[in-house]
mmCIF file of C-alpha atoms in Angstrom:
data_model
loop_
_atom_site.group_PDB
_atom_site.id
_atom_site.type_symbol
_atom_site.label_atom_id
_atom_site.label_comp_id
_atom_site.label_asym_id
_atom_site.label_seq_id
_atom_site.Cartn_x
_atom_site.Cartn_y
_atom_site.Cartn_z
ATOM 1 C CA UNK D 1 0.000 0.000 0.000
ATOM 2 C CA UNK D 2 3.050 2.449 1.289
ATOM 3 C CA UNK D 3 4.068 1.758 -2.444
ATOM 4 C CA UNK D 4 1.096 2.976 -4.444
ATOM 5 C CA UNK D 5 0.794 5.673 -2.552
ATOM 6 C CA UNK D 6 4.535 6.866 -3.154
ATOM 7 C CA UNK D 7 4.368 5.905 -6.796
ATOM 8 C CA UNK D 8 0.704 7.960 -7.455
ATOM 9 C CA UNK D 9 2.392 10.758 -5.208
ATOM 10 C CA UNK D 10 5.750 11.010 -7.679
ATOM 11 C CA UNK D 11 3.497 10.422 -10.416
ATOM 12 C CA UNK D 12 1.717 13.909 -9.275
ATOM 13 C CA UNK D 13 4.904 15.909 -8.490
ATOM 14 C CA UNK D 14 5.619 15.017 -12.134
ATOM 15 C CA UNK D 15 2.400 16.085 -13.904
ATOM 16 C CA UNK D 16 2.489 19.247 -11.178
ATOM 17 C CA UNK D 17 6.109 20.243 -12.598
ATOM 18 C CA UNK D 18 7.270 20.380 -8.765
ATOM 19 C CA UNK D 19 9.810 17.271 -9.371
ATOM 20 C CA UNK D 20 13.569 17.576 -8.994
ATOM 21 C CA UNK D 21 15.643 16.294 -11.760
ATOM 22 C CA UNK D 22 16.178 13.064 -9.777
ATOM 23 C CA UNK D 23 12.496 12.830 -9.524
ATOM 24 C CA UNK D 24 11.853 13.077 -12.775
ATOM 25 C CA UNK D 25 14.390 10.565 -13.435
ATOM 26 C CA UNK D 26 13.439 8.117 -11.214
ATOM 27 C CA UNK D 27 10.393 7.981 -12.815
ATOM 28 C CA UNK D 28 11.762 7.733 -16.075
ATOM 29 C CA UNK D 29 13.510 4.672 -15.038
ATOM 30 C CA UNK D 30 16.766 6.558 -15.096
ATOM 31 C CA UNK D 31 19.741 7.724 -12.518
ATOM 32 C CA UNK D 32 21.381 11.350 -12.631
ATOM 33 C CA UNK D 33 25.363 10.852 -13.212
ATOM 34 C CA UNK D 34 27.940 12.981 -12.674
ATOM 35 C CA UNK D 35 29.803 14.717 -15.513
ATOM 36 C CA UNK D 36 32.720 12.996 -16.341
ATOM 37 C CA UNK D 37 35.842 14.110 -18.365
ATOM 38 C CA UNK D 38 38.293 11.609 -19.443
ATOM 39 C CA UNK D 39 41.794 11.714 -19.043
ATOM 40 C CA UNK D 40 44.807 10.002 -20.922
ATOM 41 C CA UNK D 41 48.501 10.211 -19.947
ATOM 42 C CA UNK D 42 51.477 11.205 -21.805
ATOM 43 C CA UNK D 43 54.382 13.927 -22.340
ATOM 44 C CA UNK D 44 53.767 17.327 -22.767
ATOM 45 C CA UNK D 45 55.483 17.013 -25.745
ATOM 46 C CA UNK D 46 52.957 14.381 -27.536
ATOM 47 C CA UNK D 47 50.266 16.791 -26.127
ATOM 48 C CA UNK D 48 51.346 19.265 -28.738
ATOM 49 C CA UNK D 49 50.971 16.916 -31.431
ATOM 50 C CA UNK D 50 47.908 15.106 -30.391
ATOM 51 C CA UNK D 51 45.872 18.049 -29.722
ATOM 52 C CA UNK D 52 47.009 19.371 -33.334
ATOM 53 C CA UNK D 53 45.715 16.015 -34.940
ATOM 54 C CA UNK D 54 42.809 16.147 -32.573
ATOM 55 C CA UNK D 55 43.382 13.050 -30.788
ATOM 56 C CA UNK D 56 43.244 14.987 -27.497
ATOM 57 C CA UNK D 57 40.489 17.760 -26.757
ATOM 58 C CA UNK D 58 42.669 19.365 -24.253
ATOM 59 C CA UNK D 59 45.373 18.928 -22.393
ATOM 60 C CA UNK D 60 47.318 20.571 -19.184
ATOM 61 C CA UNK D 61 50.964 21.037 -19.144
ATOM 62 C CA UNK D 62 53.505 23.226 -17.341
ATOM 63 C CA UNK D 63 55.029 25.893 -19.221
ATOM 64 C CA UNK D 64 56.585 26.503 -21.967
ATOM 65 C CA UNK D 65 54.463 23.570 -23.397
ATOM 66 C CA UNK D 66 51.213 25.895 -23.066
ATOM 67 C CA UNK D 67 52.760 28.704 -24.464
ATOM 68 C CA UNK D 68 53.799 27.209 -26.883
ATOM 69 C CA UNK D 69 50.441 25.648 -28.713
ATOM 70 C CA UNK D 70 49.415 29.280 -28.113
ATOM 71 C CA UNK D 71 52.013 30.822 -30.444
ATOM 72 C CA UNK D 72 52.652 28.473 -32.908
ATOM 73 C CA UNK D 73 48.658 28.779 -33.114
ATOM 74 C CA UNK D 74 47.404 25.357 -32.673
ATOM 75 C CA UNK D 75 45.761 26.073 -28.882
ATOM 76 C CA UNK D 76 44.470 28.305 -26.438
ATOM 77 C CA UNK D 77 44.098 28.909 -23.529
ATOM 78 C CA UNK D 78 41.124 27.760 -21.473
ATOM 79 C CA UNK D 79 42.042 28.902 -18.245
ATOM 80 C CA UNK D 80 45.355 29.495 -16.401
ATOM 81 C CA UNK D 81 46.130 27.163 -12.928
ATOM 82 C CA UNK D 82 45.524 30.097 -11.036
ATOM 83 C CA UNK D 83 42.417 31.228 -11.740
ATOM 84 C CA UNK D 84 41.424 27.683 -10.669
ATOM 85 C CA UNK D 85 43.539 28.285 -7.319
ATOM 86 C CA UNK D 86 45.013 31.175 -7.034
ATOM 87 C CA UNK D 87 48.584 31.387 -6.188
ATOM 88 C CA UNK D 88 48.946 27.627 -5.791
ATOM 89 C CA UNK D 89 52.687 26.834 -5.175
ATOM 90 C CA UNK D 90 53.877 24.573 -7.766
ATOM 91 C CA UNK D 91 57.650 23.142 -7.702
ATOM 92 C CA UNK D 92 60.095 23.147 -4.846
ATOM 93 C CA UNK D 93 63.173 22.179 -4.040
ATOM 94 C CA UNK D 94 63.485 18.747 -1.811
ATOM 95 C CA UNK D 95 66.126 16.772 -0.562
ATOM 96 C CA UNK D 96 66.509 13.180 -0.162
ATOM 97 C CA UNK D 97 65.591 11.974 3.374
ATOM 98 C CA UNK D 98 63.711 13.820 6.289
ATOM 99 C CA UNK D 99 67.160 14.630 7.826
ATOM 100 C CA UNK D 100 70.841 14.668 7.332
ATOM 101 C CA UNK D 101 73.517 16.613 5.812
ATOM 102 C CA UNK D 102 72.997 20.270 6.676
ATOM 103 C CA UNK D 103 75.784 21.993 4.503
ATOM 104 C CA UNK D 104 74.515 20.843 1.352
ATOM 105 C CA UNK D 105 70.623 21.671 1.903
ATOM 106 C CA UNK D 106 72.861 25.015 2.892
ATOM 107 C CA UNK D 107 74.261 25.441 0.119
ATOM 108 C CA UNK D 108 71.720 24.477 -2.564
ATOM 109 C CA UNK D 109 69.153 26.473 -0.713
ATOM 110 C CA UNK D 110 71.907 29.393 -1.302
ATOM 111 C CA UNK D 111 72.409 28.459 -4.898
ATOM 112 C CA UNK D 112 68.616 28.051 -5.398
ATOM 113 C CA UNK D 113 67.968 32.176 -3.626
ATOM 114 C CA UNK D 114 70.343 33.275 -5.950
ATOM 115 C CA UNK D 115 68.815 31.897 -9.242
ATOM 116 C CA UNK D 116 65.376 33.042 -7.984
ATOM 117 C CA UNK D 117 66.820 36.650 -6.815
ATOM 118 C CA UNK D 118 68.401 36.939 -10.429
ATOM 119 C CA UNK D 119 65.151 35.665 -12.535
ATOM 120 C CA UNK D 120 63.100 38.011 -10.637
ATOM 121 C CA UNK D 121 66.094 41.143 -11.238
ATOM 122 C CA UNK D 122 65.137 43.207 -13.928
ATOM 123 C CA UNK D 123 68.510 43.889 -15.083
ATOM 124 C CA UNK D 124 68.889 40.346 -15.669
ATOM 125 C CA UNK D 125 66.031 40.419 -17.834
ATOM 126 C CA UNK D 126 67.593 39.672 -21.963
ATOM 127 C CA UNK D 127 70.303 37.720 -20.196
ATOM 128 C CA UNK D 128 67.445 35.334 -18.397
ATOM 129 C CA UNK D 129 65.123 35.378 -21.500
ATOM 130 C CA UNK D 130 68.214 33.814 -23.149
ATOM 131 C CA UNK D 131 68.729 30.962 -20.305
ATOM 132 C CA UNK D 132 65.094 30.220 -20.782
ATOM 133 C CA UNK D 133 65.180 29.680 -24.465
ATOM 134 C CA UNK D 134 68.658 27.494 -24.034
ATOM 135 C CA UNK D 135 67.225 25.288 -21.017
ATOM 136 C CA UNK D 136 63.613 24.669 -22.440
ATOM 137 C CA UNK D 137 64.609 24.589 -26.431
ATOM 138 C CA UNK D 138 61.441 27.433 -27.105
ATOM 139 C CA UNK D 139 61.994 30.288 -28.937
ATOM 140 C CA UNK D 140 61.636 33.887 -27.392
ATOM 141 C CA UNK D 141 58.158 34.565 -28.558
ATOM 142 C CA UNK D 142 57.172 31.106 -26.298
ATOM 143 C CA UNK D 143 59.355 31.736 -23.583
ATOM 144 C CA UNK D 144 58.046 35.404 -22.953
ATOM 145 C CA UNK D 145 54.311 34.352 -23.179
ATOM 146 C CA UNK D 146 54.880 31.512 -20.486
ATOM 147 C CA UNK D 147 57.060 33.694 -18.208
ATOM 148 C CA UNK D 148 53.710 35.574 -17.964
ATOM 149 C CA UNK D 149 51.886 32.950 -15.773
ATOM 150 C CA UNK D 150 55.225 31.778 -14.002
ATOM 151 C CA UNK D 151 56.088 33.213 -10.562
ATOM 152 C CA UNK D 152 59.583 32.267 -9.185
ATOM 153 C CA UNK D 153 59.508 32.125 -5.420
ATOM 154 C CA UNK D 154 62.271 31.513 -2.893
ATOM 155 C CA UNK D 155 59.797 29.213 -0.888
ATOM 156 C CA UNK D 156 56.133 28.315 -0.969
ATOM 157 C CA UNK D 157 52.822 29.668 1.317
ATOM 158 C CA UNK D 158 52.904 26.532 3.792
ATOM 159 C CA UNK D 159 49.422 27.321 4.541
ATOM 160 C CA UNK D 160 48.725 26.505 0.634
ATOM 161 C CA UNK D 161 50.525 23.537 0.721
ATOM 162 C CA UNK D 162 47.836 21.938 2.582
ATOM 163 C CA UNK D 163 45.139 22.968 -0.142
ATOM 164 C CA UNK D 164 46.798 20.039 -2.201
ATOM 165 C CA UNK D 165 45.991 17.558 0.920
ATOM 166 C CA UNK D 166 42.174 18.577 1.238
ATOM 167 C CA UNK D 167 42.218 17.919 -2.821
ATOM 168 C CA UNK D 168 43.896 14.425 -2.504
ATOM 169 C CA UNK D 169 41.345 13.613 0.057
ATOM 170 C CA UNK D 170 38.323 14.475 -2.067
ATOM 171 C CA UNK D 171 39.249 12.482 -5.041
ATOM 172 C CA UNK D 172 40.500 9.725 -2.998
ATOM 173 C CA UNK D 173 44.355 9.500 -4.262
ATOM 174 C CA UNK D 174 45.295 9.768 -0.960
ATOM 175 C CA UNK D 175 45.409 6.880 0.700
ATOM 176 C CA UNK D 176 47.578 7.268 4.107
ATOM 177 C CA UNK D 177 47.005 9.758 6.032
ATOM 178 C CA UNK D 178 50.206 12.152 7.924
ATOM 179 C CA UNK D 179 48.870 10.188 11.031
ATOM 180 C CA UNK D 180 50.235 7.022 9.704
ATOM 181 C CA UNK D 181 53.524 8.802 9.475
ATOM 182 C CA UNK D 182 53.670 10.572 13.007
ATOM 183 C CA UNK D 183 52.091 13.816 12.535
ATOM 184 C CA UNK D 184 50.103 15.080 14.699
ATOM 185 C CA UNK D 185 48.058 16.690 11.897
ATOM 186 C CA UNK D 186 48.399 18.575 8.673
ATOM 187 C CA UNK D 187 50.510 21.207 9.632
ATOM 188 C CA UNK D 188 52.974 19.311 11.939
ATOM 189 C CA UNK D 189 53.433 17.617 8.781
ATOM 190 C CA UNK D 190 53.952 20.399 6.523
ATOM 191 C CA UNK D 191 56.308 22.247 9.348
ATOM 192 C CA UNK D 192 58.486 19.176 8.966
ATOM 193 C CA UNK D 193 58.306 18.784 5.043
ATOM 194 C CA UNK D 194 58.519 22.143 4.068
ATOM 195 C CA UNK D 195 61.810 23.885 6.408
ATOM 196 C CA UNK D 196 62.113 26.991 5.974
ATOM 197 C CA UNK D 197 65.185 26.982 7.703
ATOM 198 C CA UNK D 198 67.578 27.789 5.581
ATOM 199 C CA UNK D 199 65.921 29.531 3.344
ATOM 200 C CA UNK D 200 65.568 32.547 5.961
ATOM 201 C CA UNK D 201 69.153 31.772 6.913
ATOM 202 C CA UNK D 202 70.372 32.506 3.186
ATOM 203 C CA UNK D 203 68.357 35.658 3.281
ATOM 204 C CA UNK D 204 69.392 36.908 6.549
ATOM 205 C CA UNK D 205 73.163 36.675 5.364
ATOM 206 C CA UNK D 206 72.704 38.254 2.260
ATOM 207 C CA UNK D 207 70.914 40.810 3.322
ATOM 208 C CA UNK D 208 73.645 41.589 6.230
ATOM 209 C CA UNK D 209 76.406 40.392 3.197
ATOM 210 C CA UNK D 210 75.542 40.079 -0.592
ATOM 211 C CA UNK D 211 78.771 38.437 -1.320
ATOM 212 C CA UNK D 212 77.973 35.682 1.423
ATOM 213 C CA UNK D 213 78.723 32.263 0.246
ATOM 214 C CA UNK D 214 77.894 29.285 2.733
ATOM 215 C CA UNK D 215 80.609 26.674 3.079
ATOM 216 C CA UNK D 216 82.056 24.470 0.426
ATOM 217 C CA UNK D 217 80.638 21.315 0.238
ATOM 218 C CA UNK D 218 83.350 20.443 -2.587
ATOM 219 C CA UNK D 219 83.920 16.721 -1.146
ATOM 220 C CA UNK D 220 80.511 15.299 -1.667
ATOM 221 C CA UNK D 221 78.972 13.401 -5.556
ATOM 222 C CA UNK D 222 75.715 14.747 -5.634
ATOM 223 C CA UNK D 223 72.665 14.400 -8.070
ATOM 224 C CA UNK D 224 70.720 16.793 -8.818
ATOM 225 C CA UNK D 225 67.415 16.013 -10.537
ATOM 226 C CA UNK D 226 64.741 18.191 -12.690
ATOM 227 C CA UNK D 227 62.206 17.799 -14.946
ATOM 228 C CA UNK D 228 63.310 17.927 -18.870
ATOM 229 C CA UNK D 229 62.542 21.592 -20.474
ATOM 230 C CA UNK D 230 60.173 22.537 -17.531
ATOM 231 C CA UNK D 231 60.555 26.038 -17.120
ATOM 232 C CA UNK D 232 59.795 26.166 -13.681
ATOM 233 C CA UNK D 233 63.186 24.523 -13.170
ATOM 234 C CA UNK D 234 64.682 27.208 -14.614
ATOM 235 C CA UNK D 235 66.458 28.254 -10.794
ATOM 236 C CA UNK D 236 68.579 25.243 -11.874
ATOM 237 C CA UNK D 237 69.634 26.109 -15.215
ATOM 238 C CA UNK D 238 70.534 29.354 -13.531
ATOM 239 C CA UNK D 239 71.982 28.328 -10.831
ATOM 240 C CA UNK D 240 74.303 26.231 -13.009
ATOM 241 C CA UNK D 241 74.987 28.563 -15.653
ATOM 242 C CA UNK D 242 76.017 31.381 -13.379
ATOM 243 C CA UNK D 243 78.191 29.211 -11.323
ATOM 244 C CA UNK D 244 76.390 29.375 -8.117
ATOM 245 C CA UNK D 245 76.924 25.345 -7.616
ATOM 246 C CA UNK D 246 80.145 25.726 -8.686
ATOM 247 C CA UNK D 247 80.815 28.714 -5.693
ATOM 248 C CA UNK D 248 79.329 26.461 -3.205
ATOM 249 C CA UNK D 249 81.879 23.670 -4.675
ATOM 250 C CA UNK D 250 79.757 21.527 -6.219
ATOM 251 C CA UNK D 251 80.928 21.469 -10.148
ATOM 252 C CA UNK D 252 78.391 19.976 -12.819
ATOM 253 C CA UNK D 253 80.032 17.464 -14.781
ATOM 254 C CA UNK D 254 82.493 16.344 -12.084
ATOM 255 C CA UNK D 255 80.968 16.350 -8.431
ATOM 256 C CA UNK D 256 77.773 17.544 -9.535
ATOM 257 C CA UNK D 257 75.216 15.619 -12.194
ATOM 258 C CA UNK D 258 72.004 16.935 -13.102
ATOM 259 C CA UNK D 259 69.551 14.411 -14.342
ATOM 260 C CA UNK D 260 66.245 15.072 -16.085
ATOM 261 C CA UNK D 261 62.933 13.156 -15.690
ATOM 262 C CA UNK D 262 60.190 13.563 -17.607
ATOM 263 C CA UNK D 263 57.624 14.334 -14.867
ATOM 264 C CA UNK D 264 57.802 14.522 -10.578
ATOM 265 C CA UNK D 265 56.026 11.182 -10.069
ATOM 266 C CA UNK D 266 59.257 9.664 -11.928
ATOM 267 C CA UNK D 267 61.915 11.741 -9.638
ATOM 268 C CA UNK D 268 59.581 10.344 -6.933
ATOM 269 C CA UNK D 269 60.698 6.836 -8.125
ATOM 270 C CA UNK D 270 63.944 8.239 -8.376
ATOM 271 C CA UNK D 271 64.427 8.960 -4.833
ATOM 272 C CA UNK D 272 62.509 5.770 -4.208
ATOM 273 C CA UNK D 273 65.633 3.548 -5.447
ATOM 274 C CA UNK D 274 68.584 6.197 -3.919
ATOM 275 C CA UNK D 275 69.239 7.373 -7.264
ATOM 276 C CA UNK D 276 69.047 10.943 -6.195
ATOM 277 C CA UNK D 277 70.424 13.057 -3.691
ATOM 278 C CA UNK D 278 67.948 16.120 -4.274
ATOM 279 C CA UNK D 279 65.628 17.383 -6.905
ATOM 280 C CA UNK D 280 63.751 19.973 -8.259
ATOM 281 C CA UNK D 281 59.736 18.807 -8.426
ATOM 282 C CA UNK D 282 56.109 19.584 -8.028
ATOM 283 C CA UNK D 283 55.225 19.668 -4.776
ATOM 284 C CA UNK D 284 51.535 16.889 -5.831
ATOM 285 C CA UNK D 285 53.698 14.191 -6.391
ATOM 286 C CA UNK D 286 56.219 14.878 -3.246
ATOM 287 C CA UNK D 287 53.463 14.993 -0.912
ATOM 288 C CA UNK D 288 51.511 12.602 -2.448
ATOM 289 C CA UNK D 289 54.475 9.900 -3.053
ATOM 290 C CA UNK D 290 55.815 10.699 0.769
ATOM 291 C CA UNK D 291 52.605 10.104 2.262
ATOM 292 C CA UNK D 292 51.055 7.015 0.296
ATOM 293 C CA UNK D 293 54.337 5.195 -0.206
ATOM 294 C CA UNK D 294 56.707 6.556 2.523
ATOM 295 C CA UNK D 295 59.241 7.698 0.390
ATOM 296 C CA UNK D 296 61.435 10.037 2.655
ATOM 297 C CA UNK D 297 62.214 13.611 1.497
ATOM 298 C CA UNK D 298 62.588 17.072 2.686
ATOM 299 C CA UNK D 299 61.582 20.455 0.806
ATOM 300 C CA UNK D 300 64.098 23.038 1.432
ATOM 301 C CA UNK D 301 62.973 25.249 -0.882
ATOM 302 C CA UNK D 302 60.773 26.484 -3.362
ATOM 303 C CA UNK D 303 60.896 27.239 -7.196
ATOM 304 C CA UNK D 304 57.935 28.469 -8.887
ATOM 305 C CA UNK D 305 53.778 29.002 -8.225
ATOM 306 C CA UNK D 306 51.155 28.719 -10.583
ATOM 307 C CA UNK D 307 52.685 28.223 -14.365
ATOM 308 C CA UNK D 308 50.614 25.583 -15.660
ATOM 309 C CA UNK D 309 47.114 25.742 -17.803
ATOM 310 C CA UNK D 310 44.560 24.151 -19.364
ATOM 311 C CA UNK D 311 44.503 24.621 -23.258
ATOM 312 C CA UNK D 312 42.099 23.386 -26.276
ATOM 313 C CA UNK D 313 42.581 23.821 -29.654
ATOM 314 C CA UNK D 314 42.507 27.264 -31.206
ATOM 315 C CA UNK D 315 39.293 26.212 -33.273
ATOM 316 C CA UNK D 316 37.715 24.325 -30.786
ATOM 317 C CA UNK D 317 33.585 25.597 -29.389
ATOM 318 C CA UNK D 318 35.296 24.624 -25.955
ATOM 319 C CA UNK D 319 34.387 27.861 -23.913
ATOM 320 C CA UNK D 320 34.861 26.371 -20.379
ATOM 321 C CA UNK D 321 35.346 23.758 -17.460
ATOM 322 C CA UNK D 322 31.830 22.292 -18.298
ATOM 323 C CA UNK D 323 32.269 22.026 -22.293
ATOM 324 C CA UNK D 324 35.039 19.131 -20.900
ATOM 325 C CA UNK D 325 32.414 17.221 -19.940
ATOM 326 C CA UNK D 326 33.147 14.160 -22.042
ATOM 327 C CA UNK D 327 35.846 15.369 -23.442
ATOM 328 C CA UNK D 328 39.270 13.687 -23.573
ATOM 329 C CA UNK D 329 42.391 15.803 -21.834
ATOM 330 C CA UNK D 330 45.546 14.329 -21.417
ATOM 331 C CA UNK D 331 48.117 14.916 -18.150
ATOM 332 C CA UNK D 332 51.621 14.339 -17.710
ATOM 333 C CA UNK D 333 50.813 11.797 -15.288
ATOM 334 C CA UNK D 334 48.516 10.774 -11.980
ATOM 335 C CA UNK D 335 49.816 12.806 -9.166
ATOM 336 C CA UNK D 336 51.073 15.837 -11.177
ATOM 337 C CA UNK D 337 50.666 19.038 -10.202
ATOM 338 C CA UNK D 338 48.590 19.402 -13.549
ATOM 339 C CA UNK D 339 46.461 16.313 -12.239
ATOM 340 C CA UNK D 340 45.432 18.251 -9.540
ATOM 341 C CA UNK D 341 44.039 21.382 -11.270
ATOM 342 C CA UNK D 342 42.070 19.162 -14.093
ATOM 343 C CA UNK D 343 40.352 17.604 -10.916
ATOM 344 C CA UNK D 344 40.314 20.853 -8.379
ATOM 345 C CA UNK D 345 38.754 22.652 -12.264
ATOM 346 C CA UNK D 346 36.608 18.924 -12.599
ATOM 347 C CA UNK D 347 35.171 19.341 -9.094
ATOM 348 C CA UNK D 348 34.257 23.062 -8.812
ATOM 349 C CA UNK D 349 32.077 22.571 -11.685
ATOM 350 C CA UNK D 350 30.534 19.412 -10.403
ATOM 351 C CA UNK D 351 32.454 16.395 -12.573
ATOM 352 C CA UNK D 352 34.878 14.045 -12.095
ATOM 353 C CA UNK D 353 37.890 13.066 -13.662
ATOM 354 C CA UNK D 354 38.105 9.063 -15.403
ATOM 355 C CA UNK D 355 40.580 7.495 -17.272
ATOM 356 C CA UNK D 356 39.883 6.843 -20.836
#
């Protein structure tokens, strides 16, 4: 009887035009479902191509690789990372291990200042626009566009940090908590992964002495890792082309190797197996890698916020976050920073992200 009389009473929110959508469906025999768009993996640099040939709708890449489809006049911008969150921090500096030697977070913290202080000097300007072009292989016209959406930072808004947590926890990536680690809570954790330390020590003596250099660590083999062409590793490039490494004793090519990977969640893997000593990286797949699959690391310092967007083709009727809606969109990889504004963008307008 309780039946009938639900049934004749959705049958007469129908005919009344008082049902909700889920109403009406359920009468219809049919279930509301989330907007989905899909996702594929793969280099920024087959994103280009595939988005050309339209095998991809969209894609989201750090820069140049944006800037680039924009000039050469195959994409365009949809929307920038931060207008999806504004002033998100992006890459940082980390070191192997969650404590040891203290001279050579020192003195790459040092080396790391001084690229950032000379990026963000105007004087340096032509001479940096020229680093840029050699690191990331782009031509001027690329490198100047992408510079536009790039801000190089000594280190990262810890309260920020923990934005990328809160995301990992809505779309269920993460899958140990800090609590399983130690912490207290979030920001016990982020006061130990992100210290500051010497960061405000390099300051502090430069301030006081702008010729300061912090002692040699000239006895140690160290790798340094980045990600290939990524301009928001461009402290490195700089660092190494201006000889900061070398001033702190550390000489590429002899003590010093740099080693490219082609996106953070492979440096992760890199410091997994011992194969580095520190990196250059997103901050996603630190936090994300640390906390899941205890792989022990320290940020020292930061690199770059925001710098990464969302493009479609230049011809494409794609006008915003909900024309994605089953849409294809590729991503350097699960646990990118780029992963995590295609689902933060997904989420805010009510969709989900699924692999194709």
């Amino acid at each position: 009887m309780k039946k009938v009389i639900s049934a004749v009473l959705m049958v007469t929110l129908l005919l009344s035009g008082c049902a909700t959508k889920d109403q009406r469906d359920q009468v219809n025999g049919t279930k509301s479902e989330q907007g989905t768009i899909y996702y594929v993996q793969t280099s920024p640099a087959n994103m280009l191509q595939q988005l050309s040939t339209g095998e991809i709708d969209a894609f989201v890449a750090w820069e140049p690789n944006n800037a680039q489809a924009v000039t050469e006049g195959t994409g365009r911008y949809l929307m920038q990372s931060g207008e999806v969150a504004a002033e998100h921090p992006c890459c940082i500096l980390a070191l192997a291990g969650t404590e040891g030697d203290e001279d050579l977070a020192l003195a790459l913290a040092w080396a790391n200042v001084k690229a950032v202080n000379f990026i963000n000097d105007g004087n340096n300007h032509e001479k940096m626009l020229q680093y840029a072009m050699d690191f990331t292989g782009r031509d001027k016209e690329s490198v100047v566009e992408a510079l536009t959406y790039t801000k190089y930072v000594s280190f990262p808004d810890r309260e920020r940090l923990a934005d990328f947590l809160g995301a990992m926890r809505q779309n269920g990536t993460l899958v140990k908590e800090p609590a399983a680690l130690g912490y207290a809570n979030d920001e016990a954790f982020f006061q130990a992964f992100m210290n500051k330390d010497y960061v405000e020590r390099v300051n502090a003596e430069l301030e006081m002495n702008p010729s300061w250099v912090p002692p040699s660590v000239s006895g140690k083999q160290i790798t340094l890792g980045y990600i290939n062409q990524d301009l928001h590793h461009l402290p490195m490039f700089i660092a190494s082309q201006e000889g900061y490494y070398e001033a702190v004793g550390l000489v590429p090519g002899q003590n010093l190797q740099l080693k490219g990977y082609a996106n953070g969640v492979a440096v992760m893997e890199a410091f997994k197996v011992k194969e580095l000593n520190a990196s250059y990286l997103g901050v996603a797949p630190a936090v994300l890698k640390q906390l899941n699959d205890g792989i022990a690391l320290r940020g020292i310092a930061g690199a770059n916020d925001e710098g990464s967007a969302i493009v479609v083709a230049k011809g494409s009727d794609i006008q915003s976050i909900s024309d994605l809606k089953g849409k294809t969109v590729a991503i350097p990889g699960l646990g990118t920073v780029q992963s995590y504004i295609l689902d933060l963008a997904a989420r805010n307008n009510t969709m989900k992200l699924q692999a194709k």
